[in-house]
């Protein structure tokens, strides 16, 4: 289960999960900001 935590750990612009799940990128971006 790769959620926002995975995105935060791998940066929101790198992991394939970002391209597959834009929602995770949004969550990760908000969390980072």
PDB file as gemmi writes it, atoms N, CA and C in Angstrom:
CRYST1    1.000    1.000    1.000  90.00  90.00  90.00 P 1                      
ATOM      1  N   UNK A   1       0.852  -1.205   0.000  1.00  0.00           N  
ATOM      2  CA  UNK A   1       0.000   0.000   0.000  1.00  0.00           C  
ATOM      3  C   UNK A   1       0.882   1.247   0.000  1.00  0.00           C  
ATOM      4  N   UNK A   2       1.017   1.872  -1.146  1.00  0.00           N  
ATOM      5  CA  UNK A   2       1.868   3.055  -1.250  1.00  0.00           C  
ATOM      6  C   UNK A   2       0.997   4.303  -1.239  1.00  0.00           C  
ATOM      7  N   UNK A   3       0.956   4.977  -0.107  1.00  0.00           N  
ATOM      8  CA  UNK A   3       0.109   6.160   0.036  1.00  0.00           C  
ATOM      9  C   UNK A   3       0.931   7.425   0.055  1.00  0.00           C  
ATOM     10  N   UNK A   4       0.401   8.489   0.616  1.00  0.00           N  
ATOM     11  CA  UNK A   4       1.087   9.781   0.669  1.00  0.00           C  
ATOM     12  C   UNK A   4       2.457   9.676   1.334  1.00  0.00           C  
ATOM     13  N   UNK A   5       2.590   8.775   2.305  1.00  0.00           N  
ATOM     14  CA  UNK A   5       3.866   8.629   3.006  1.00  0.00           C  
ATOM     15  C   UNK A   5       4.954   8.240   2.017  1.00  0.00           C  
ATOM     16  N   UNK A   6       4.623   7.312   1.117  1.00  0.00           N  
ATOM     17  CA  UNK A   6       5.597   6.874   0.112  1.00  0.00           C  
ATOM     18  C   UNK A   6       5.987   8.042  -0.787  1.00  0.00           C  
ATOM     19  N   UNK A   7       5.000   8.841  -1.152  1.00  0.00           N  
ATOM     20  CA  UNK A   7       5.269   9.992  -2.014  1.00  0.00           C  
ATOM     21  C   UNK A   7       6.178  10.981  -1.297  1.00  0.00           C  
ATOM     22  N   UNK A   8       5.891  11.222  -0.023  1.00  0.00           N  
ATOM     23  CA  UNK A   8       6.697  12.161   0.750  1.00  0.00           C  
ATOM     24  C   UNK A   8       8.128  11.660   0.855  1.00  0.00           C  
ATOM     25  N   UNK A   9       8.279  10.334   0.984  1.00  0.00           N  
ATOM     26  CA  UNK A   9       9.603   9.756   1.168  1.00  0.00           C  
ATOM     27  C   UNK A   9      10.413   9.811  -0.127  1.00  0.00           C  
ATOM     28  N   UNK A  10       9.725   9.740  -1.263  1.00  0.00           N  
ATOM     29  CA  UNK A  10      10.424   9.673  -2.546  1.00  0.00           C  
ATOM     30  C   UNK A  10      10.249  10.957  -3.357  1.00  0.00           C  
ATOM     31  N   UNK A  11       9.755  12.011  -2.746  1.00  0.00           N  
ATOM     32  CA  UNK A  11       9.480  13.264  -3.459  1.00  0.00           C  
ATOM     33  C   UNK A  11       8.280  13.076  -4.392  1.00  0.00           C  
ATOM     34  N   UNK A  12       7.422  14.075  -4.498  1.00  0.00           N  
ATOM     35  CA  UNK A  12       6.173  13.956  -5.250  1.00  0.00           C  
ATOM     36  C   UNK A  12       6.368  14.009  -6.770  1.00  0.00           C  
ATOM     37  N   UNK A  13       7.586  14.263  -7.243  1.00  0.00           N  
ATOM     38  CA  UNK A  13       7.766  14.394  -8.688  1.00  0.00           C  
ATOM     39  C   UNK A  13       8.600  13.251  -9.260  1.00  0.00           C  
ATOM     40  N   UNK A  14       8.888  12.235  -8.446  1.00  0.00           N  
ATOM     41  CA  UNK A  14       9.758  11.165  -8.923  1.00  0.00           C  
ATOM     42  C   UNK A  14       9.064   9.802  -9.010  1.00  0.00           C  
ATOM     43  N   UNK A  15       8.393   9.358  -7.967  1.00  0.00           N  
ATOM     44  CA  UNK A  15       7.885   7.983  -7.925  1.00  0.00           C  
ATOM     45  C   UNK A  15       6.778   7.741  -8.949  1.00  0.00           C  
ATOM     46  N   UNK A  16       6.685   6.520  -9.490  1.00  0.00           N  
ATOM     47  CA  UNK A  16       5.635   6.178 -10.449  1.00  0.00           C  
ATOM     48  C   UNK A  16       4.254   6.291  -9.820  1.00  0.00           C  
ATOM     49  N   UNK A  17       4.188   6.197  -8.501  1.00  0.00           N  
ATOM     50  CA  UNK A  17       2.897   6.295  -7.822  1.00  0.00           C  
ATOM     51  C   UNK A  17       2.272   7.667  -8.097  1.00  0.00           C  
ATOM     52  N   UNK A  18       3.114   8.682  -8.253  1.00  0.00           N  
ATOM     53  CA  UNK A  18       2.613  10.035  -8.526  1.00  0.00           C  
ATOM     54  C   UNK A  18       1.869  10.055  -9.865  1.00  0.00           C  
ATOM     55  N   UNK A  19       2.461   9.432 -10.873  1.00  0.00           N  
ATOM     56  CA  UNK A  19       1.837   9.427 -12.193  1.00  0.00           C  
ATOM     57  C   UNK A  19       0.585   8.558 -12.186  1.00  0.00           C  
ATOM     58  N   UNK A  20       0.614   7.497 -11.384  1.00  0.00           N  
ATOM     59  CA  UNK A  20      -0.517   6.573 -11.347  1.00  0.00           C  
ATOM     60  C   UNK A  20      -1.618   7.094 -10.429  1.00  0.00           C  
ATOM     61  N   UNK A  21      -1.219   7.813  -9.385  1.00  0.00           N  
ATOM     62  CA  UNK A  21      -2.192   8.310  -8.408  1.00  0.00           C  
ATOM     63  C   UNK A  21      -1.940   9.793  -8.132  1.00  0.00           C  
ATOM     64  N   UNK A  22      -2.448  10.686  -8.980  1.00  0.00           N  
ATOM     65  CA  UNK A  22      -2.259  12.129  -8.793  1.00  0.00           C  
ATOM     66  C   UNK A  22      -2.743  12.599  -7.430  1.00  0.00           C  
ATOM     67  N   UNK A  23      -3.750  11.919  -6.888  1.00  0.00           N  
ATOM     68  CA  UNK A  23      -4.300  12.314  -5.589  1.00  0.00           C  
ATOM     69  C   UNK A  23      -3.204  12.228  -4.523  1.00  0.00           C  
ATOM     70  N   UNK A  24      -2.372  11.200  -4.611  1.00  0.00           N  
ATOM     71  CA  UNK A  24      -1.296  11.048  -3.630  1.00  0.00           C  
ATOM     72  C   UNK A  24      -0.322  12.218  -3.746  1.00  0.00           C  
ATOM     73  N   UNK A  25      -0.071  12.647  -4.968  1.00  0.00           N  
ATOM     74  CA  UNK A  25       0.840  13.770  -5.175  1.00  0.00           C  
ATOM     75  C   UNK A  25       0.286  15.023  -4.513  1.00  0.00           C  
ATOM     76  N   UNK A  26      -1.018  15.240  -4.666  1.00  0.00           N  
ATOM     77  CA  UNK A  26      -1.644  16.413  -4.055  1.00  0.00           C  
ATOM     78  C   UNK A  26      -1.505  16.341  -2.543  1.00  0.00           C  
ATOM     79  N   UNK A  27      -1.775  15.184  -1.985  1.00  0.00           N  
ATOM     80  CA  UNK A  27      -1.673  15.014  -0.532  1.00  0.00           C  
ATOM     81  C   UNK A  27      -0.231  15.240  -0.092  1.00  0.00           C  
ATOM     82  N   UNK A  28       0.715  14.669  -0.824  1.00  0.00           N  
ATOM     83  CA  UNK A  28       2.121  14.826  -0.473  1.00  0.00           C  
ATOM     84  C   UNK A  28       2.550  16.284  -0.566  1.00  0.00           C  
ATOM     85  N   UNK A  29       2.112  16.971  -1.622  1.00  0.00           N  
ATOM     86  CA  UNK A  29       2.468  18.381  -1.791  1.00  0.00           C  
ATOM     87  C   UNK A  29       1.924  19.222  -0.653  1.00  0.00           C  
ATOM     88  N   UNK A  30       0.693  18.964  -0.265  1.00  0.00           N  
ATOM     89  CA  UNK A  30       0.087  19.727   0.829  1.00  0.00           C  
ATOM     90  C   UNK A  30       0.832  19.450   2.124  1.00  0.00           C  
ATOM     91  N   UNK A  31       1.210  18.201   2.324  1.00  0.00           N  
ATOM     92  CA  UNK A  31       1.902  17.833   3.565  1.00  0.00           C  
ATOM     93  C   UNK A  31       3.278  18.499   3.604  1.00  0.00           C  
ATOM     94  N   UNK A  32       3.955  18.515   2.450  1.00  0.00           N  
ATOM     95  CA  UNK A  32       5.282  19.140   2.398  1.00  0.00           C  
ATOM     96  C   UNK A  32       5.158  20.642   2.648  1.00  0.00           C  
ATOM     97  N   UNK A  33       4.175  21.251   2.013  1.00  0.00           N  
ATOM     98  CA  UNK A  33       3.986  22.696   2.159  1.00  0.00           C  
ATOM     99  C   UNK A  33       3.430  22.985   3.550  1.00  0.00           C  
TER     100      UNK A  33                                                      
END                                                                             
